[in-house]
PDB file of C-alpha atoms and ligand atoms in Angstrom:
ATOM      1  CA  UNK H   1     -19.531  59.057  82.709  1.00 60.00           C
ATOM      2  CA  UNK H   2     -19.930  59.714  78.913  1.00 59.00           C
ATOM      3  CA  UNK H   3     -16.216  61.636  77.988  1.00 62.00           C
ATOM      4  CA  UNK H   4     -16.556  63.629  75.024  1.00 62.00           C
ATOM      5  CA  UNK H   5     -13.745  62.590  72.432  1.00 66.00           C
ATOM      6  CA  UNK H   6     -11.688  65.469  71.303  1.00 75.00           C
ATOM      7  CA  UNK H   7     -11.097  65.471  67.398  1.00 88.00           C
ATOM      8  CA  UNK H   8      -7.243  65.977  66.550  1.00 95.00           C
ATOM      9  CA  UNK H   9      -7.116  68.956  64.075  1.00 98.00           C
ATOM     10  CA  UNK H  10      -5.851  68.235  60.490  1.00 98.00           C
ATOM     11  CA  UNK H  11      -5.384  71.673  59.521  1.00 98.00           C
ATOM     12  CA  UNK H  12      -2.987  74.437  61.082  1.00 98.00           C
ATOM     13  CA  UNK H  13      -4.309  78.370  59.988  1.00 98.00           C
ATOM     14  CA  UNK H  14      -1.727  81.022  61.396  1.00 98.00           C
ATOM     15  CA  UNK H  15      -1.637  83.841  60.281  1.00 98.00           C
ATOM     16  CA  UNK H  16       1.170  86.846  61.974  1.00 98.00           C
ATOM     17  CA  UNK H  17      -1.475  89.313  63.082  1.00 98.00           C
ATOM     18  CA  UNK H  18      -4.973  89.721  64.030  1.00 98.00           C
ATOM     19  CA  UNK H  19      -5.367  91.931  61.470  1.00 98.00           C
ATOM     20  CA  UNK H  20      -4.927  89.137  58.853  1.00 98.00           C
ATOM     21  CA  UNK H  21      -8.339  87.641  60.709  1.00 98.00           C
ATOM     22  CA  UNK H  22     -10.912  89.158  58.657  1.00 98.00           C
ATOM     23  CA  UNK H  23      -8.878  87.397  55.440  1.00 98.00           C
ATOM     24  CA  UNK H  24      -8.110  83.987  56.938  1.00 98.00           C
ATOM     25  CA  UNK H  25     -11.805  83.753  58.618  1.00 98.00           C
ATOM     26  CA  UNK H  26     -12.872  82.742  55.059  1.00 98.00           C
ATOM     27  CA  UNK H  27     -10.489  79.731  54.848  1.00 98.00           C
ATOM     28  CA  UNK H  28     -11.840  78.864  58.637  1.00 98.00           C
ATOM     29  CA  UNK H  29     -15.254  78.919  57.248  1.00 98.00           C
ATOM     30  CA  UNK H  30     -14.903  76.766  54.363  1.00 98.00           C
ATOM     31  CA  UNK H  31     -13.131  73.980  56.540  1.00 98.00           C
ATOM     32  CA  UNK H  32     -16.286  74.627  58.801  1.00 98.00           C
ATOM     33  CA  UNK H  33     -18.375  73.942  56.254  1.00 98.00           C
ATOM     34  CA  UNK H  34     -17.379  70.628  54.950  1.00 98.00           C
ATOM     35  CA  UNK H  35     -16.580  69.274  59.192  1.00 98.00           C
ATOM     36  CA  UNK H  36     -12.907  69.634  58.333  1.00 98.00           C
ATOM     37  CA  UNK H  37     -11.059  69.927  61.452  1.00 98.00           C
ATOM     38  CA  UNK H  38      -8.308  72.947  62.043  1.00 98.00           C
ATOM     39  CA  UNK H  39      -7.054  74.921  64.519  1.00 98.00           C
ATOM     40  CA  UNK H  40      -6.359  78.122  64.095  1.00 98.00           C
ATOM     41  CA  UNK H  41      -3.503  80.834  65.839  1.00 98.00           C
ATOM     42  CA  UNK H  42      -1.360  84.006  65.512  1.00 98.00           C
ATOM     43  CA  UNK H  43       2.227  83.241  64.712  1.00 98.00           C
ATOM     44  CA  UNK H  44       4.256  85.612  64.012  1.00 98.00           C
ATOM     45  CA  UNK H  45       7.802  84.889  62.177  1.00 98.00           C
ATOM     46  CA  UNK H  46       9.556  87.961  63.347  1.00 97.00           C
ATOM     47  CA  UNK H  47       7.535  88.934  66.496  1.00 97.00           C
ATOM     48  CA  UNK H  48       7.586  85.570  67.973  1.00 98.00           C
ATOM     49  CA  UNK H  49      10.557  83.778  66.025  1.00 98.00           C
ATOM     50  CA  UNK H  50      10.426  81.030  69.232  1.00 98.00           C
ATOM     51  CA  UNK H  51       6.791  80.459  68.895  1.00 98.00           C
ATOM     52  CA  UNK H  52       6.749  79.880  65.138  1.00 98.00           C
ATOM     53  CA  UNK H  53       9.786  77.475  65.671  1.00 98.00           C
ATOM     54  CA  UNK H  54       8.036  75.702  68.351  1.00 98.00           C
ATOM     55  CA  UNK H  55       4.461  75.415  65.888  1.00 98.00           C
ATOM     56  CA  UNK H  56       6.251  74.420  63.079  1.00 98.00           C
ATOM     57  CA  UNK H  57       8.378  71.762  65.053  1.00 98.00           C
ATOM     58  CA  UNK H  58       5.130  70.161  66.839  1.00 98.00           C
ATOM     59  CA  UNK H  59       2.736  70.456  63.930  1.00 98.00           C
ATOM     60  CA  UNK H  60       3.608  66.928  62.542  1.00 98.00           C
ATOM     61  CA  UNK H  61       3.207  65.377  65.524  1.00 98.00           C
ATOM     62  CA  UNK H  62       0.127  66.965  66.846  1.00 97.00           C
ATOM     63  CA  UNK H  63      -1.612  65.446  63.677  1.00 98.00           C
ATOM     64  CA  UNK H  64      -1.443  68.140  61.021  1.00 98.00           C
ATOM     65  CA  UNK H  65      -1.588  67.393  57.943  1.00 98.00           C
ATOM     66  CA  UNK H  66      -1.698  71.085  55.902  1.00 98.00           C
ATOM     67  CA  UNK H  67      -0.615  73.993  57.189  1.00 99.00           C
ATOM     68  CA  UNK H  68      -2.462  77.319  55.744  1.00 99.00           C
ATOM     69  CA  UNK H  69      -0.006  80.625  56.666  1.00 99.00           C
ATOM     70  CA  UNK H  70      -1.109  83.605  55.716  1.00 98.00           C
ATOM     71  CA  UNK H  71       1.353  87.152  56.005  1.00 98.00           C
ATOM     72  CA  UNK H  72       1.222  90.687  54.650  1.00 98.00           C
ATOM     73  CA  UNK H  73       4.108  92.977  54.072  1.00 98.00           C
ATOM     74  CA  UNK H  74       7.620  90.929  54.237  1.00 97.00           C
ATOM     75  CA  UNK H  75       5.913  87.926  54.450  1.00 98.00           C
ATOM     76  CA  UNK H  76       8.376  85.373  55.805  1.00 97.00           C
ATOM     77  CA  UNK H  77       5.921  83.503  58.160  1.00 98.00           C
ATOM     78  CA  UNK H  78       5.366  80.736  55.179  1.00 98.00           C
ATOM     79  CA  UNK H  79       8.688  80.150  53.862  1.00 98.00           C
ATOM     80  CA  UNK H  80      10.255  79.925  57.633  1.00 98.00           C
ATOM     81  CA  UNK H  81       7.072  77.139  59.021  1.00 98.00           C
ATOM     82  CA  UNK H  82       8.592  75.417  55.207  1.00 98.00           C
ATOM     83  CA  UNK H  83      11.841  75.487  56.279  1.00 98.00           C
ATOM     84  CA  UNK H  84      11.074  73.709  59.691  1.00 98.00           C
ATOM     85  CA  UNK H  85       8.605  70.819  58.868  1.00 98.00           C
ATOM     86  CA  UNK H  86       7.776  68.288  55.801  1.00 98.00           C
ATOM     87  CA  UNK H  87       4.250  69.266  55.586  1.00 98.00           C
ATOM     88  CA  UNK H  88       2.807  70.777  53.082  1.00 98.00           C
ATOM     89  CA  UNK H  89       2.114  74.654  53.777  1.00 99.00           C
ATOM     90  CA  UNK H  90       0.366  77.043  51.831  1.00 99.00           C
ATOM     91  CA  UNK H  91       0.624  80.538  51.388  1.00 98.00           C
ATOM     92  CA  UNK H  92      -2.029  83.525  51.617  1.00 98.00           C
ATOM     93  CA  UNK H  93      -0.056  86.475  50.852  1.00 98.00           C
ATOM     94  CA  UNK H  94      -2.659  89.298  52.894  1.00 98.00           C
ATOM     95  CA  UNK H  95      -3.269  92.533  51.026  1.00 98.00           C
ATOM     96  CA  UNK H  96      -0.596  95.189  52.438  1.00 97.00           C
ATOM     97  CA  UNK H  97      -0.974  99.515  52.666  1.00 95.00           C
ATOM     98  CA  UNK H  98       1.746 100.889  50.701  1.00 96.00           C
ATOM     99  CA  UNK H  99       2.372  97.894  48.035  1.00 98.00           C
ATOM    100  CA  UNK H 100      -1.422  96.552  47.964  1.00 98.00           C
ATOM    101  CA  UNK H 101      -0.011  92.658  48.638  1.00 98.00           C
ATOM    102  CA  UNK H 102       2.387  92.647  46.042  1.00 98.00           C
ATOM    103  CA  UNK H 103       5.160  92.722  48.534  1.00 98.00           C
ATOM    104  CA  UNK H 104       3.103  89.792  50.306  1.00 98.00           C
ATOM    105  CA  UNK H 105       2.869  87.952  47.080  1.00 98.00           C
ATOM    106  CA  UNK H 106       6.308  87.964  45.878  1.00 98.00           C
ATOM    107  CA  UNK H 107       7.776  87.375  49.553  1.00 98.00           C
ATOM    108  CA  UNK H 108       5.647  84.064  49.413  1.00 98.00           C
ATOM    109  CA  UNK H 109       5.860  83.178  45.576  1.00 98.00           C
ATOM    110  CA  UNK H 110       9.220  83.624  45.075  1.00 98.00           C
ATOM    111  CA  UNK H 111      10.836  81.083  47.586  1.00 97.00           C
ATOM    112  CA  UNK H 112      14.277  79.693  46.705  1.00 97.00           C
ATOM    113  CA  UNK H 113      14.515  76.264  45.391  1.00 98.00           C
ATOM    114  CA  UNK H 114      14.924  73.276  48.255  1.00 98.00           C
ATOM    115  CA  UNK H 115      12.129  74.867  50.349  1.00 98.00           C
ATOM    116  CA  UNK H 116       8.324  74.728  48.768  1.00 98.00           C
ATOM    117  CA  UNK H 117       5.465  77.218  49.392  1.00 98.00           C
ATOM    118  CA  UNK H 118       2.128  76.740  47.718  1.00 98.00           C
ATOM    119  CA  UNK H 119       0.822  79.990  46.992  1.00 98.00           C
ATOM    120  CA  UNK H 120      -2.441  81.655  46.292  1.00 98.00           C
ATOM    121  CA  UNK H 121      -3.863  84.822  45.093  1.00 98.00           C
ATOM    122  CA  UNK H 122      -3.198  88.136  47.562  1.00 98.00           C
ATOM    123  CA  UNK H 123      -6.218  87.272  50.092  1.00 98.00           C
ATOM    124  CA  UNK H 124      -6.989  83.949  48.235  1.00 98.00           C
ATOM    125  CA  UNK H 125      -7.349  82.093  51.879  1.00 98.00           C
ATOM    126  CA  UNK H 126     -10.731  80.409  50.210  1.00 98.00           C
ATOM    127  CA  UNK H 127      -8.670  78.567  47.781  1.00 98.00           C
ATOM    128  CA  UNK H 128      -5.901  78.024  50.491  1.00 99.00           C
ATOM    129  CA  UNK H 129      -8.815  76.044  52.394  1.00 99.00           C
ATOM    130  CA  UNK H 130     -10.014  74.452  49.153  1.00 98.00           C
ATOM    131  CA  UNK H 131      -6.343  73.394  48.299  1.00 98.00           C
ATOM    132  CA  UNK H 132      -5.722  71.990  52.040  1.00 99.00           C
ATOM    133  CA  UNK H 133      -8.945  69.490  51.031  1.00 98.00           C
ATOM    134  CA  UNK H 134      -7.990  68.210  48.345  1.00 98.00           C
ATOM    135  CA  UNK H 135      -4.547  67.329  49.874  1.00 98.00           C
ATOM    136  CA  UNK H 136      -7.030  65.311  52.812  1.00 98.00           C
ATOM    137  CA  UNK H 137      -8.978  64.153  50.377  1.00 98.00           C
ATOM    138  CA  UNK H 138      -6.301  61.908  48.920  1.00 98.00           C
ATOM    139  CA  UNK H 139      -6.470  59.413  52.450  1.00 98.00           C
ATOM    140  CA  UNK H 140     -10.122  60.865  53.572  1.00 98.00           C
ATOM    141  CA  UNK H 141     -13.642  60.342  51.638  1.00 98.00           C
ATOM    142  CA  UNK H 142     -15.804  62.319  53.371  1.00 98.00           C
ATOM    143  CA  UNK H 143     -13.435  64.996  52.372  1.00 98.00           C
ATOM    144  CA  UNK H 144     -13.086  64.274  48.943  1.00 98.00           C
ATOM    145  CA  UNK H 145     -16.873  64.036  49.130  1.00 98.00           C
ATOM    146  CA  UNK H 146     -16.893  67.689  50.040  1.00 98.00           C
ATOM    147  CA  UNK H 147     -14.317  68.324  47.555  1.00 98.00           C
ATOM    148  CA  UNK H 148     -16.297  66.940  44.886  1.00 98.00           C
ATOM    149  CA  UNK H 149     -19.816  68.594  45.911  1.00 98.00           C
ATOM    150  CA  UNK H 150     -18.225  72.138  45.833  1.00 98.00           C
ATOM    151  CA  UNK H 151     -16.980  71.753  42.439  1.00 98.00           C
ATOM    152  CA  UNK H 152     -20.496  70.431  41.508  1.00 98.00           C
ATOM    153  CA  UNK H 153     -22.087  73.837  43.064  1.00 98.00           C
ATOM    154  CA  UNK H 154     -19.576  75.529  41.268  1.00 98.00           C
ATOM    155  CA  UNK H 155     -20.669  74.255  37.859  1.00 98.00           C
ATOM    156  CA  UNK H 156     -24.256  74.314  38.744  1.00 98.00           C
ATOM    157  CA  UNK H 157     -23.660  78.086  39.402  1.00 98.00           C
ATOM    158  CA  UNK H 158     -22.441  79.046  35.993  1.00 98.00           C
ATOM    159  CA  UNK H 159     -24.724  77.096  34.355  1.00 98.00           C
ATOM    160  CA  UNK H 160     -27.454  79.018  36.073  1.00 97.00           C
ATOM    161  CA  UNK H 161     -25.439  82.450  35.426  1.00 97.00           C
ATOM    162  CA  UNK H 162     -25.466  81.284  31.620  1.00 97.00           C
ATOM    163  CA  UNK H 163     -29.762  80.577  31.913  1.00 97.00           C
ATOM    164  CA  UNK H 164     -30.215  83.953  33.469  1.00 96.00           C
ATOM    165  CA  UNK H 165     -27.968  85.509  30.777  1.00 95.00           C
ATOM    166  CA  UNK H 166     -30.402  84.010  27.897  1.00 95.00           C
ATOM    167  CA  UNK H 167     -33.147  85.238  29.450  1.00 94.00           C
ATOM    168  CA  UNK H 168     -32.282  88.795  28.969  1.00 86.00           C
TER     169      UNK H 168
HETATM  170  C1  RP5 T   1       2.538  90.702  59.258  1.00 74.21           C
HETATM  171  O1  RP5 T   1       2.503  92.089  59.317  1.00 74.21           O
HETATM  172  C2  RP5 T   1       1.124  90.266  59.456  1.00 74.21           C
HETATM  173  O2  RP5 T   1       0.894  89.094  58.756  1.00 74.21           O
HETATM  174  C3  RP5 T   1       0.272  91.421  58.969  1.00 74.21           C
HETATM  175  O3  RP5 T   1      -0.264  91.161  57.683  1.00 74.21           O
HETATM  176  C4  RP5 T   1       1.269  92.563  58.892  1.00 74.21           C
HETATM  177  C5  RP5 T   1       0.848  93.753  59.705  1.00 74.21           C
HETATM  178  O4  RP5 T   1       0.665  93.366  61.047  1.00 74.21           O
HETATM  179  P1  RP5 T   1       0.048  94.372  62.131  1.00 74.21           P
HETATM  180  O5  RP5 T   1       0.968  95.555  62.178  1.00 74.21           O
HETATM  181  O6  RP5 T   1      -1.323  94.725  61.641  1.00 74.21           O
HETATM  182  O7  RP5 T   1       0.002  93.615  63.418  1.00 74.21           O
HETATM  183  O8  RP5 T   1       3.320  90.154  60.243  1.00 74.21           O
END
């Protein structure tokens, strides 16, 4: 009988609420789009401080290699998974109500020295998922393959923006 081989995720997306989904579904995507495996959960730092412990604990072992946390308001989920593994995490600080992300931003940015964060822009999870590839794509070359090819779209795409522009 022909077992079908699960593949080990290599990225971890949490996030502290469902309502961070809509944002971090675009870092899903890209990692969907270049066969990156993730996995991807609500943790939440203060809601379920046992759960995050227990993620952030097991992550290393389970074969992560990036994690991608993304918070809004007093965004501690980030820092705290930093605090309690080696790997490296980044940061999407989620647009908030009352301080539009900026409270997000500088609860993620702004972490004391000992204790890293990467951090992107207030909803950035795109380049969150774009960073976490070129970390794999140091020891993977399908990755960096995918890595490479985006940046060649990207080019392509000003160059066309640039054609159209002469036209007018
Ligand atoms: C944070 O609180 C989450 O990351 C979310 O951005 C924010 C609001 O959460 P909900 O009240 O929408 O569940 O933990």
């Amino acid at each position: 009988m022909e077992t079908k081989r699960k593949i080990k995720p290599l990225v971890g997306i949490i996030m502290g609420s469902d309502s961070d989904l809509k944002v971090m579904n675009q870092a899903s995507e890209f990692l969907e789009k270049g066969h990156v495996p993730y996995e991807m959960e609500i943790v939440s730092a203060h809601r379920t401080p046992e759960l995050m412990f227990k993620y952030a604990k097991t992550a290393k072992k389970r074969g992560l290699e990036v994690i991608i946390a993304g918070a809004g308001g007093s965004a501690h989920l980030p820092g705290m998974i930093a605090s309690l593994t080696t790997l490296p995490v980044i940061g999407v600080p989620i647009v908030s109500h009352n301080l539009k992300g900026m409270d997000s931003l500088l609860s993620i940015v702004q972490m004391p020295n000992g204790i890293p964060v990467a951090c992107v822009a207030i909803n950035g999870s795109i380049n969150a998922a774009i960073l976490a590839c070129q970390i794999l794509a140091l020891s993977s070359e399908s990755i960096a393959h995918y890595v490479s090819g985006f940046r060649k779209n990207l080019y392509h795409s000003v160059i066309k923006k640039r054609e159209r522009l002469k036209k007018k």
